[in-house]
PDB file of C-alpha atoms and ligand atoms in Angstrom:
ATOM      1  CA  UNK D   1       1.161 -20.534  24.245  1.00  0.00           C
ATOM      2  CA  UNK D   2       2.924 -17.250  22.848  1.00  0.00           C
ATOM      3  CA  UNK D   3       3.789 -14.805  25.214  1.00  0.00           C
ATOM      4  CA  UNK D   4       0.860 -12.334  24.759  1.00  0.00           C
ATOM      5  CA  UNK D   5       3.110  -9.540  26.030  1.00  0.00           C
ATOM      6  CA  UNK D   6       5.654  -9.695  23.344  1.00  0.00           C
ATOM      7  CA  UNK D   7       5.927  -6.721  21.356  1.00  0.00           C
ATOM      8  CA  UNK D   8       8.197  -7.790  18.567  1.00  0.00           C
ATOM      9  CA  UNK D   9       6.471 -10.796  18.232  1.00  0.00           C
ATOM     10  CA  UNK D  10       3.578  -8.780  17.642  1.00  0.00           C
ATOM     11  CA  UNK D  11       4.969  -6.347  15.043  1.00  0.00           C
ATOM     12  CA  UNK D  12       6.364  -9.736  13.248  1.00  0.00           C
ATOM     13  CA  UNK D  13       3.135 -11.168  12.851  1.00  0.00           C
ATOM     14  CA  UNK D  14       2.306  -8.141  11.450  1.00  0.00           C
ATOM     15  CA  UNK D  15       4.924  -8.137   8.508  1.00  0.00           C
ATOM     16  CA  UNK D  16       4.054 -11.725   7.800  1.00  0.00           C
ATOM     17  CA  UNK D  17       0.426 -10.845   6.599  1.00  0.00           C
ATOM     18  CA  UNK D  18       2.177  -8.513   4.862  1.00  0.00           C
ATOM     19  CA  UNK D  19       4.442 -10.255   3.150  1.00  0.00           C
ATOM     20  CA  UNK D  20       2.152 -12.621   2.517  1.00  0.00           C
ATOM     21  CA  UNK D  21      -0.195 -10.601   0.608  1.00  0.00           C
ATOM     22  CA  UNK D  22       3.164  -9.701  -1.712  1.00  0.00           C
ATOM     23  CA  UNK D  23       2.926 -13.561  -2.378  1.00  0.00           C
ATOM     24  CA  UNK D  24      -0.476 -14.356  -2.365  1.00  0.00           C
ATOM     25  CA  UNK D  25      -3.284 -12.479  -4.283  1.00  0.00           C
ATOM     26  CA  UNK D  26      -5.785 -14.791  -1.906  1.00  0.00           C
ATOM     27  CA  UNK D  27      -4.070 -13.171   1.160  1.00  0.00           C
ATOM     28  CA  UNK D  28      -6.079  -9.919   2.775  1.00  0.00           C
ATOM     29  CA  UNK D  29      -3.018  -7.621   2.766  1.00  0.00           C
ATOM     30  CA  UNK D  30      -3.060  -7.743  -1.162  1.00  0.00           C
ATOM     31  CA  UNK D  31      -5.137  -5.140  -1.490  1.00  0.00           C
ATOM     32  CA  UNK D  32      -4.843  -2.435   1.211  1.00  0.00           C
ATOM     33  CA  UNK D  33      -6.522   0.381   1.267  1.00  0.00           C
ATOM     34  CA  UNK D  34      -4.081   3.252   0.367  1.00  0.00           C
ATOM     35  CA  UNK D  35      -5.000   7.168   1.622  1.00  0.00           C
ATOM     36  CA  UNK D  36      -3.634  10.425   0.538  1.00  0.00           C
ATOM     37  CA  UNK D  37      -4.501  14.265   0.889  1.00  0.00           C
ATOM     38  CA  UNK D  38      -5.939  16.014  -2.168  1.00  0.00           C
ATOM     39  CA  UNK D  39      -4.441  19.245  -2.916  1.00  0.00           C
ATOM     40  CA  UNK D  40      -7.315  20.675  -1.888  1.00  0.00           C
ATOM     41  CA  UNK D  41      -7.116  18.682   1.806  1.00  0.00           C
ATOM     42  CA  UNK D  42      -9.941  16.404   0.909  1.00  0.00           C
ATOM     43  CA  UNK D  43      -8.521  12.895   2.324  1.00  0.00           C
ATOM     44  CA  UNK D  44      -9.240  10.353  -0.981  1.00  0.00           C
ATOM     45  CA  UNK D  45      -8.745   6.446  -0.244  1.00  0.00           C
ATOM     46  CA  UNK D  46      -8.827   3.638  -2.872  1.00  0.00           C
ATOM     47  CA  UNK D  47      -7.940   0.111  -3.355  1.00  0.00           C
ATOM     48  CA  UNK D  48      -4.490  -0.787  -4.275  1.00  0.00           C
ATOM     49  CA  UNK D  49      -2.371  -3.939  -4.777  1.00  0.00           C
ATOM     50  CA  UNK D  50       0.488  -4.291  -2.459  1.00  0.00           C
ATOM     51  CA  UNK D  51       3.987  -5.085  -4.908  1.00  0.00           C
ATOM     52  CA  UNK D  52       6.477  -5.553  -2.033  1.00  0.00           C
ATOM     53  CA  UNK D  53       7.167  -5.167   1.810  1.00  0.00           C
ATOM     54  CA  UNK D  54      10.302  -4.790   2.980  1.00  0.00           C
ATOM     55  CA  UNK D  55      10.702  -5.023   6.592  1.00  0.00           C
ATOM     56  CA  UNK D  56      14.586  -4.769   6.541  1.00  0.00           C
ATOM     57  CA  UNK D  57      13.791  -1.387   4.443  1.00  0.00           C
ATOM     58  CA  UNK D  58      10.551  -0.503   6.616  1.00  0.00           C
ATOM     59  CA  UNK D  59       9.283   0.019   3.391  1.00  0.00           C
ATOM     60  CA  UNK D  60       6.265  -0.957   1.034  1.00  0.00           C
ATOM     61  CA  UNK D  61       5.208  -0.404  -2.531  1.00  0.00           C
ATOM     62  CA  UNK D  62       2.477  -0.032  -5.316  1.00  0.00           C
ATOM     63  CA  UNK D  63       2.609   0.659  -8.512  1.00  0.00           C
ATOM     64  CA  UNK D  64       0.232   3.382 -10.053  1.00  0.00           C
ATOM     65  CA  UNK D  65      -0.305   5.109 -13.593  1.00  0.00           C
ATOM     66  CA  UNK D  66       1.451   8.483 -12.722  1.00  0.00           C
ATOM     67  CA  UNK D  67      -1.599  10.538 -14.326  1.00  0.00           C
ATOM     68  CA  UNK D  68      -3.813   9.468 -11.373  1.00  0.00           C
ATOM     69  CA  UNK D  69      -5.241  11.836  -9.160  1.00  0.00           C
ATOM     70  CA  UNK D  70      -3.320   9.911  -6.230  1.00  0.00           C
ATOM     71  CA  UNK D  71      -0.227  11.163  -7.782  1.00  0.00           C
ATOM     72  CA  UNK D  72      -1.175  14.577  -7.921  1.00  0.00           C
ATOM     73  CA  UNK D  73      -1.769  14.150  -4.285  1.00  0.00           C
ATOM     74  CA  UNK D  74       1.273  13.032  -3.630  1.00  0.00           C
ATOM     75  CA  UNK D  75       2.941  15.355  -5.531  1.00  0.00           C
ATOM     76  CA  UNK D  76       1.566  18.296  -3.128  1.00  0.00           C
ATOM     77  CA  UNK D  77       2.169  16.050   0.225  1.00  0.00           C
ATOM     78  CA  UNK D  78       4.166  12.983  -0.015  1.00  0.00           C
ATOM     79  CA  UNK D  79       2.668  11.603   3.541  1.00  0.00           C
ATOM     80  CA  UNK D  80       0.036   8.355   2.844  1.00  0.00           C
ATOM     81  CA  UNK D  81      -1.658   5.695   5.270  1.00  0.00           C
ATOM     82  CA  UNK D  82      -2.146   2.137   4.088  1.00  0.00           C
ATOM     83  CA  UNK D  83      -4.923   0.033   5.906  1.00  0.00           C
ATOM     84  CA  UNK D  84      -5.350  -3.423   5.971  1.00  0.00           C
ATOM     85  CA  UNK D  85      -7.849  -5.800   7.764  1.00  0.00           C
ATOM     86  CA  UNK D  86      -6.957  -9.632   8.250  1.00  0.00           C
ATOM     87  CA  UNK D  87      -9.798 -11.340   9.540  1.00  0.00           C
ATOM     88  CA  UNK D  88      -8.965 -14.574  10.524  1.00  0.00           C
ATOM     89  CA  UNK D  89      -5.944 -12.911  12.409  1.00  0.00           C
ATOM     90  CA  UNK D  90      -8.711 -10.356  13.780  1.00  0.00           C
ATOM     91  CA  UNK D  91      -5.714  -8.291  12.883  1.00  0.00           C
ATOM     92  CA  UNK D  92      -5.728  -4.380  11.727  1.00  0.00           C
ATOM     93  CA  UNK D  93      -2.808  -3.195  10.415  1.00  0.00           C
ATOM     94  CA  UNK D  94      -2.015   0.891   9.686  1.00  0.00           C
ATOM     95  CA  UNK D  95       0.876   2.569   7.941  1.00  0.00           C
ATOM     96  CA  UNK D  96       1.124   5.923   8.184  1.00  0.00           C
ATOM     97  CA  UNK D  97       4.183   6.557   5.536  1.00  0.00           C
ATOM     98  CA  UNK D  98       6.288   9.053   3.204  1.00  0.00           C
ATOM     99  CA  UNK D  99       5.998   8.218  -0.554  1.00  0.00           C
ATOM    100  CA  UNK D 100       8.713   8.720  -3.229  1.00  0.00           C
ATOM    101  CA  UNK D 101       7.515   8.473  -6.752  1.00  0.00           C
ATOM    102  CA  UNK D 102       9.713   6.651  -8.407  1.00  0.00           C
ATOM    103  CA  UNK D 103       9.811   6.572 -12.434  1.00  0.00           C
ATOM    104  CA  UNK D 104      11.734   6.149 -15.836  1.00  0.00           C
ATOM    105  CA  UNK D 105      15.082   4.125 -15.189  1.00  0.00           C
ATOM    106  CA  UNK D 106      14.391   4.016 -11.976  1.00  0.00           C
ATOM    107  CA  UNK D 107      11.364   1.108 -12.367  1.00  0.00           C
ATOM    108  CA  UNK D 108      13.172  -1.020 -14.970  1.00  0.00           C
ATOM    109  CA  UNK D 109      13.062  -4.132 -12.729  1.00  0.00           C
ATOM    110  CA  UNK D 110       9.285  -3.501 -11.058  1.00  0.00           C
ATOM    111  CA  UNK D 111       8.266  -3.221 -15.111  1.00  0.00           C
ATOM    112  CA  UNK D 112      10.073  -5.888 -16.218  1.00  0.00           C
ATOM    113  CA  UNK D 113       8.283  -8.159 -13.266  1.00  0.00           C
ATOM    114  CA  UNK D 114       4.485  -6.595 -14.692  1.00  0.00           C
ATOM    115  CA  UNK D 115       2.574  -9.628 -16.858  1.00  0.00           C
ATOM    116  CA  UNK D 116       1.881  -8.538 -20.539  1.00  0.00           C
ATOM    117  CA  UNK D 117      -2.017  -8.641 -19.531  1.00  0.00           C
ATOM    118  CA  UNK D 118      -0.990  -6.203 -16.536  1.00  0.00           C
ATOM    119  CA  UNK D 119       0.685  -3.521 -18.762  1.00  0.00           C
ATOM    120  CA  UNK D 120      -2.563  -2.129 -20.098  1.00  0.00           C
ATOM    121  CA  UNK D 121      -2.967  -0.751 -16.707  1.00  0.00           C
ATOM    122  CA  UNK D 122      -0.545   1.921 -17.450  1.00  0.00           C
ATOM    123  CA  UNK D 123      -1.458   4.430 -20.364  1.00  0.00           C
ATOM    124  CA  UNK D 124      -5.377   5.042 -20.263  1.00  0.00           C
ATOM    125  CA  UNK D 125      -6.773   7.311 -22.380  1.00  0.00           C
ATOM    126  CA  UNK D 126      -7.871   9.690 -21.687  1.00  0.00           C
ATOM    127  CA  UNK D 127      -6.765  10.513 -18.421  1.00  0.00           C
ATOM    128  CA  UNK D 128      -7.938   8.030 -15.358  1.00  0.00           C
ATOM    129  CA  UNK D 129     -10.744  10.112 -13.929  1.00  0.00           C
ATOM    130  CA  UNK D 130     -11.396  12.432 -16.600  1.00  0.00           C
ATOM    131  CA  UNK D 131     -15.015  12.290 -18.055  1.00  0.00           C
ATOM    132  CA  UNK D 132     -16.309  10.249 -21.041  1.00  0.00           C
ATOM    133  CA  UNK D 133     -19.254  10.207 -23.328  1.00  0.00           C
ATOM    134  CA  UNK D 134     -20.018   6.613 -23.239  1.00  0.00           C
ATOM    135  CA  UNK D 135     -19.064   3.707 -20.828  1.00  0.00           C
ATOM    136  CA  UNK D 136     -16.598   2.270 -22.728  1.00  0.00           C
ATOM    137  CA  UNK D 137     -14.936   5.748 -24.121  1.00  0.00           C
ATOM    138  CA  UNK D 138     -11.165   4.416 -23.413  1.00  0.00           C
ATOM    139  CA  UNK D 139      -8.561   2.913 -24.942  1.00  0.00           C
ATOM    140  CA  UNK D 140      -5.917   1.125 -22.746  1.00  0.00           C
ATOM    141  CA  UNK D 141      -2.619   1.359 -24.651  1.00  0.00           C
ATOM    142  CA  UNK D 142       0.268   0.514 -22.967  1.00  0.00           C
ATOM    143  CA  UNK D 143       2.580   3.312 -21.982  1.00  0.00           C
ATOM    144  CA  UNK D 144       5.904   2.518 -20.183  1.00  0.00           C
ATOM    145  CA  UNK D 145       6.247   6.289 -19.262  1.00  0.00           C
ATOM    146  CA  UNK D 146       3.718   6.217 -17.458  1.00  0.00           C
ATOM    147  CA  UNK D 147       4.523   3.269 -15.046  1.00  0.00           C
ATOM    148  CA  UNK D 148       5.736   4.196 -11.288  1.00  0.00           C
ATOM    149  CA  UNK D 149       6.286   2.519  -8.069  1.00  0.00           C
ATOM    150  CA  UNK D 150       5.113   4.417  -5.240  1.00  0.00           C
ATOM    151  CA  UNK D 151       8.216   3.672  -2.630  1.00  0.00           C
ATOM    152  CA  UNK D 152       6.696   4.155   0.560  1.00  0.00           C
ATOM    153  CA  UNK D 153       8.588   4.719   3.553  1.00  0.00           C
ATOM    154  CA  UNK D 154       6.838   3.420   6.868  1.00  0.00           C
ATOM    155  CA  UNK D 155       7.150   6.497   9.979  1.00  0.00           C
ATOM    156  CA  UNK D 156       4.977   4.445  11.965  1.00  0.00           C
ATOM    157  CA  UNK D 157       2.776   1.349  12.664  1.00  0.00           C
ATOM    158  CA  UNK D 158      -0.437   1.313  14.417  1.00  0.00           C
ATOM    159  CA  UNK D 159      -1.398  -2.490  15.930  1.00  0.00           C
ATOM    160  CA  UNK D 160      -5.065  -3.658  17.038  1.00  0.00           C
ATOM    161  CA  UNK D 161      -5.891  -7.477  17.620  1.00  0.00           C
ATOM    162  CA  UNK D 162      -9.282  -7.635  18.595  1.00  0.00           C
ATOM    163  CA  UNK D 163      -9.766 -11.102  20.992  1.00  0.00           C
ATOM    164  CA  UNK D 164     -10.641 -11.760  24.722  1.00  0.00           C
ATOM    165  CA  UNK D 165      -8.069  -9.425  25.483  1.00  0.00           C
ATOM    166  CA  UNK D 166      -7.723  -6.590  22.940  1.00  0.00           C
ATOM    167  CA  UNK D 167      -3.954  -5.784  21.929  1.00  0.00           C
ATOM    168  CA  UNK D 168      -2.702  -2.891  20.461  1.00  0.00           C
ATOM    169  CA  UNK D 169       0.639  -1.525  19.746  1.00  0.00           C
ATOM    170  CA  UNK D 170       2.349   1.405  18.150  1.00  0.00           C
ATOM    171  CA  UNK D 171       5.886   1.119  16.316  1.00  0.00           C
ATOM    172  CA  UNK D 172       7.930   4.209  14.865  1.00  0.00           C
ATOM    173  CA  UNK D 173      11.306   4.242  12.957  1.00  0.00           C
ATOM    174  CA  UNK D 174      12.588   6.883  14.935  1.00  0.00           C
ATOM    175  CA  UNK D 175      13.093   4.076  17.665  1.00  0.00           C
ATOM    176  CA  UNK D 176      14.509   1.195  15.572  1.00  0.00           C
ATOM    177  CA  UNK D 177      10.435   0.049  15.734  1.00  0.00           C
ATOM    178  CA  UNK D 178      11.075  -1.151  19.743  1.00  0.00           C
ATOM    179  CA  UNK D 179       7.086  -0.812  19.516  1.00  0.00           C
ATOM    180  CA  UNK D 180       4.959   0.647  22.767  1.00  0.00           C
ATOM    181  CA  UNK D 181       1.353  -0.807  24.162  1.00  0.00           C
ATOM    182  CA  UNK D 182      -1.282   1.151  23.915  1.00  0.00           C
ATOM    183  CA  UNK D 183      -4.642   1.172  25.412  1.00  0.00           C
ATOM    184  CA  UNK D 184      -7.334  -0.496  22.703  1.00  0.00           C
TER     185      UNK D 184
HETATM  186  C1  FMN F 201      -8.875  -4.853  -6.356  1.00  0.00           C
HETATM  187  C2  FMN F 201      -8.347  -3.537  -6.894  1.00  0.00           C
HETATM  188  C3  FMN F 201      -6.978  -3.371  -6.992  1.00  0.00           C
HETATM  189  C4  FMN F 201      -6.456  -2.171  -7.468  1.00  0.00           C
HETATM  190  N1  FMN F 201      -5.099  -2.019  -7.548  1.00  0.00           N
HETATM  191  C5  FMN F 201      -4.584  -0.829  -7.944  1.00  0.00           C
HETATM  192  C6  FMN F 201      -3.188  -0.621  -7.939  1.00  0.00           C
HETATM  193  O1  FMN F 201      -2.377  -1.491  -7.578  1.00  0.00           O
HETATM  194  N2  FMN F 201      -2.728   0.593  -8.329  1.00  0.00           N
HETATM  195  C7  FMN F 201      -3.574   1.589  -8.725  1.00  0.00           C
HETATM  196  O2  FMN F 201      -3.087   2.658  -9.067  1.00  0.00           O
HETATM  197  N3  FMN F 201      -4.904   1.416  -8.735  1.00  0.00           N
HETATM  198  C8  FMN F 201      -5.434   0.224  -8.355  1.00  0.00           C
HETATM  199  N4  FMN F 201      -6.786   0.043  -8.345  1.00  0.00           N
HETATM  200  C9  FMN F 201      -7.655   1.132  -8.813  1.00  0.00           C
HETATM  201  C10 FMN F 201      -7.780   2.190  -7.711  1.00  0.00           C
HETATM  202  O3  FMN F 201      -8.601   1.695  -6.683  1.00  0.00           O
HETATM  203  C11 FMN F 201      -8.328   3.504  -8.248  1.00  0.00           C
HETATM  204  O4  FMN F 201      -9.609   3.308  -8.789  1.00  0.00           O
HETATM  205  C12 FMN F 201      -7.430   4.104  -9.328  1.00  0.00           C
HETATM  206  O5  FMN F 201      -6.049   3.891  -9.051  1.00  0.00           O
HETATM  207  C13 FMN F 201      -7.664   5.621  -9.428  1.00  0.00           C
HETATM  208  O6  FMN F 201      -7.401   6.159  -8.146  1.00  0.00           O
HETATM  209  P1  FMN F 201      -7.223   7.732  -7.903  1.00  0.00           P
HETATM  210  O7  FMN F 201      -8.203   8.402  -8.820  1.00  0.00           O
HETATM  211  O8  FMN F 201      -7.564   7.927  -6.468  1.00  0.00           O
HETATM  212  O9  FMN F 201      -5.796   8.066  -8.205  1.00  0.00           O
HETATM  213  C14 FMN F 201      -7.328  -1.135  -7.861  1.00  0.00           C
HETATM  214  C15 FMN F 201      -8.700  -1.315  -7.717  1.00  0.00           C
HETATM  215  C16 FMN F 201      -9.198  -2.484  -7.250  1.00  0.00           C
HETATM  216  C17 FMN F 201     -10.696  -2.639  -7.121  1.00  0.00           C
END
């Protein structure tokens, strides 16, 4: 049996459910839970799918239409948490992260990679969030402009395995993610 002690086994375990739920729209981690700060400093949370985890980076992304109120957010404080449950792994995973909004040039490749069906996703109108007369009061043309990746930069990593023996763990960038136990 794994050594129960082992921090960086811990925190790799951890990027694998990540990384899987790049791969695998089945896997939990596809769809975090992603949380900003309103303008107003009203914390707003909503389902997103995860695009890419880079652990070599410490980074993960999602794209967004960049007319969303999450941008706005983000626009006015860049910080955002992700949240993920896995529940065969009893595993709960937490990002706390800084978020550059990346656009134009910049997302060639992420767009290229979006399916044809996936494209209408970007370019509502009106506005995601505004209010409409009727239920289906929308069109969803496809705008390219308004495609962006939201690059998000992991500052820390907050670890709970629920079993016999609870485990959880924090990990920060600031040092190289060496990881710390901390009391469930
Ligand atoms: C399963 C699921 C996946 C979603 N994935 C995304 C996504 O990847 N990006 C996104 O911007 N919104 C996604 N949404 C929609 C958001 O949850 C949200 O309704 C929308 O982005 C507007 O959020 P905002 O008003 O807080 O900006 C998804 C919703 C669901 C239910």
């Amino acid at each position: 049996m794994s050594d129960p002690n082992d921090l960086a086994a811990f925190l790799a375990s951890a990027w694998q459910h990540l990384q899987r739920g790049v791969a695998d729209r089945r896997a939990p981690a596809r769809y975090p839970t992603f949380a900003t700060v309103s303008p107003d400093g009203v914390p707003e949370a909503r389902t997103v799918a995860l695009r890419r985890a880079s652990r070599s980076e410490g980074c993960v992304e999602i794209h967004t239409d960049l007319v969303t109120p999450k941008v706005t957010a983000l626009r006015a404080s860049p910080r955002a948490a992700l949240h993920v449950w896995v529940p065969r792994a009893d595993m709960q995973i937490r990002l706390t992260t800084t978020v550059t909004i990346l656009t134009g040039t910049h997302v060639d490749d992420a767009w290229a990679q979006v399916p044809a069906a996936s494209r209408v996703s970007y370019g509502t109108v009106p506005d995601p969030g505004l209010p409409i007369d009727h239920v289906y009061a929308y069109d969803k043309p496809v705008d390219r402009t308004r495609f962006a990746v939201l690059r998000c930069a992991i500052d820390h990593i907050d670890l709970v395995e629920l079993g016999a023996r609870h485990r959880r763990a924090a990990f920060v960038r600031t040092d190289g993610w060496a990881g710390t136990w901390l009391a469930p």
